[in-house]
């Protein structure tokens, strides 16, 4: 009887762990209204749209609607494969997006948007989906 209980508990933990991992992965892969990745940031959501030399960010309300970028300030911190960082300021752009140039010399692995929206600081960290592990190991893309 003790073995059956141990096996049952082990299976429940395994299933619970798999469910939790899947839920975490889905949050990072949620696609937003601008075909970018969405992360939760307090009462807002932040959508990142990656391009070759820049990124656009959209601040979304709880229903996924883009809010105005008027008065929004902040920076994006880029983390590189060699553990160094660089910060670039965000600029308001068309369609209420926030624009940032990507540093050219390095391949970034993650970027973190730190923005002040209506007096509140919001933060979201994104993985660079356009870079492969081979590029990271090599130090740049071809």
Tab-separated table of C-alpha atoms in Angstrom:
chain	number	residue	atom	x	y	z
A	1	UNK	CA	0.000	0.000	0.000
A	2	UNK	CA	2.875	2.355	0.831
A	3	UNK	CA	4.408	1.764	-2.624
A	4	UNK	CA	1.118	2.570	-4.355
A	5	UNK	CA	0.815	5.835	-2.396
A	6	UNK	CA	4.412	6.751	-3.270
A	7	UNK	CA	3.829	6.040	-6.968
A	8	UNK	CA	0.568	8.017	-6.952
A	9	UNK	CA	2.213	11.009	-5.267
A	10	UNK	CA	5.116	10.824	-7.717
A	11	UNK	CA	2.750	10.803	-10.692
A	12	UNK	CA	0.765	13.751	-9.312
A	13	UNK	CA	3.966	15.764	-8.836
A	14	UNK	CA	5.130	14.879	-12.335
A	15	UNK	CA	1.826	15.963	-13.877
A	16	UNK	CA	1.710	19.165	-11.796
A	17	UNK	CA	5.294	20.033	-12.806
A	18	UNK	CA	4.578	19.463	-16.495
A	19	UNK	CA	1.433	21.595	-16.309
A	20	UNK	CA	3.269	24.452	-14.587
A	21	UNK	CA	6.146	24.363	-17.094
A	22	UNK	CA	3.713	24.395	-20.013
A	23	UNK	CA	1.829	27.381	-18.587
A	24	UNK	CA	5.065	29.334	-18.153
A	25	UNK	CA	6.150	28.589	-21.717
A	26	UNK	CA	2.791	29.670	-23.128
A	27	UNK	CA	3.028	33.065	-21.433
A	28	UNK	CA	6.370	33.719	-23.125
A	29	UNK	CA	5.002	32.657	-26.506
A	30	UNK	CA	1.705	34.551	-26.467
A	31	UNK	CA	1.268	36.403	-29.741
A	32	UNK	CA	-0.043	39.947	-29.590
A	33	UNK	CA	-2.125	42.098	-31.939
A	34	UNK	CA	1.041	43.252	-33.768
A	35	UNK	CA	2.348	39.662	-34.198
A	36	UNK	CA	4.924	40.072	-31.443
A	37	UNK	CA	5.600	38.308	-28.148
A	38	UNK	CA	3.616	39.430	-25.105
A	39	UNK	CA	4.686	39.519	-21.453
A	40	UNK	CA	2.632	40.562	-18.429
A	41	UNK	CA	3.815	43.718	-16.668
A	42	UNK	CA	1.617	44.505	-13.695
A	43	UNK	CA	-1.730	45.863	-14.874
A	44	UNK	CA	-0.365	46.094	-18.431
A	45	UNK	CA	0.983	43.745	-21.062
A	46	UNK	CA	3.996	44.549	-23.213
A	47	UNK	CA	4.312	43.300	-26.759
A	48	UNK	CA	7.715	43.203	-28.467
A	49	UNK	CA	8.054	43.049	-32.248
A	50	UNK	CA	11.611	42.137	-33.295
A	51	UNK	CA	13.293	43.282	-36.483
A	52	UNK	CA	16.859	42.962	-37.731
A	53	UNK	CA	18.184	46.297	-36.405
A	54	UNK	CA	15.436	47.520	-34.074
A	55	UNK	CA	12.503	46.536	-31.894
A	56	UNK	CA	9.099	48.029	-31.322
A	57	UNK	CA	7.211	47.721	-28.067
A	58	UNK	CA	3.509	48.232	-27.527
A	59	UNK	CA	1.933	48.812	-24.126
A	60	UNK	CA	-1.381	46.945	-23.985
A	61	UNK	CA	-4.199	47.226	-21.491
A	62	UNK	CA	-5.661	44.168	-19.759
A	63	UNK	CA	-7.902	43.516	-22.780
A	64	UNK	CA	-4.958	43.573	-25.219
A	65	UNK	CA	-5.714	47.010	-26.688
A	66	UNK	CA	-2.740	49.282	-27.456
A	67	UNK	CA	-2.602	52.341	-25.206
A	68	UNK	CA	-1.188	55.733	-26.166
A	69	UNK	CA	2.574	56.171	-26.062
A	70	UNK	CA	2.186	59.851	-25.137
A	71	UNK	CA	4.427	60.682	-22.187
A	72	UNK	CA	5.897	57.147	-21.984
A	73	UNK	CA	9.648	57.181	-21.267
A	74	UNK	CA	12.230	54.522	-20.570
A	75	UNK	CA	15.090	52.366	-21.752
A	76	UNK	CA	15.744	48.907	-23.072
A	77	UNK	CA	18.596	46.967	-21.509
A	78	UNK	CA	20.220	44.483	-23.907
A	79	UNK	CA	22.060	41.479	-22.443
A	80	UNK	CA	24.737	39.930	-24.655
A	81	UNK	CA	26.101	36.409	-24.940
A	82	UNK	CA	29.309	37.491	-23.148
A	83	UNK	CA	27.334	38.740	-20.076
A	84	UNK	CA	27.784	42.451	-20.919
A	85	UNK	CA	24.867	44.900	-21.149
A	86	UNK	CA	23.928	48.049	-23.043
A	87	UNK	CA	21.034	50.436	-22.454
A	88	UNK	CA	19.275	52.297	-25.278
A	89	UNK	CA	16.485	54.863	-24.829
A	90	UNK	CA	13.006	54.253	-26.233
A	91	UNK	CA	11.342	56.772	-28.553
A	92	UNK	CA	7.653	57.201	-29.358
A	93	UNK	CA	6.906	55.930	-32.866
A	94	UNK	CA	3.913	55.432	-35.172
A	95	UNK	CA	0.793	53.513	-34.121
A	96	UNK	CA	1.551	54.190	-30.425
A	97	UNK	CA	4.642	51.990	-30.508
A	98	UNK	CA	7.907	52.575	-28.666
A	99	UNK	CA	10.990	52.264	-30.874
A	100	UNK	CA	14.526	51.258	-29.913
A	101	UNK	CA	17.639	50.589	-31.975
A	102	UNK	CA	19.368	47.275	-31.333
A	103	UNK	CA	23.130	47.582	-30.643
A	104	UNK	CA	24.925	46.538	-33.823
A	105	UNK	CA	28.191	45.028	-32.658
A	106	UNK	CA	26.840	42.159	-30.587
A	107	UNK	CA	24.177	39.481	-30.579
A	108	UNK	CA	21.838	40.084	-27.681
A	109	UNK	CA	20.278	37.139	-25.891
A	110	UNK	CA	17.650	39.032	-23.856
A	111	UNK	CA	16.286	42.546	-23.635
A	112	UNK	CA	14.365	44.191	-20.821
A	113	UNK	CA	12.016	47.124	-21.339
A	114	UNK	CA	11.817	49.498	-18.377
A	115	UNK	CA	9.132	52.094	-19.067
A	116	UNK	CA	7.303	54.725	-17.061
A	117	UNK	CA	3.605	54.744	-17.987
A	118	UNK	CA	1.298	57.208	-16.226
A	119	UNK	CA	3.802	57.546	-13.382
A	120	UNK	CA	4.218	53.783	-12.878
A	121	UNK	CA	7.338	51.828	-13.799
A	122	UNK	CA	6.673	48.631	-15.710
A	123	UNK	CA	9.212	46.017	-16.759
A	124	UNK	CA	9.222	43.030	-19.080
A	125	UNK	CA	12.086	40.759	-20.165
A	126	UNK	CA	12.145	39.102	-23.586
A	127	UNK	CA	14.353	36.459	-25.148
A	128	UNK	CA	15.794	37.218	-28.587
A	129	UNK	CA	13.963	34.717	-30.802
A	130	UNK	CA	15.892	35.686	-33.938
A	131	UNK	CA	19.235	34.395	-32.711
A	132	UNK	CA	20.251	30.752	-32.643
A	133	UNK	CA	22.422	29.053	-30.033
A	134	UNK	CA	25.087	28.679	-32.741
A	135	UNK	CA	25.070	32.477	-33.288
A	136	UNK	CA	25.406	33.032	-29.544
A	137	UNK	CA	28.306	30.575	-29.313
A	138	UNK	CA	29.971	32.223	-32.325
A	139	UNK	CA	29.383	35.762	-31.034
A	140	UNK	CA	27.522	37.179	-34.036
A	141	UNK	CA	25.110	36.344	-36.832
A	142	UNK	CA	25.936	35.778	-40.491
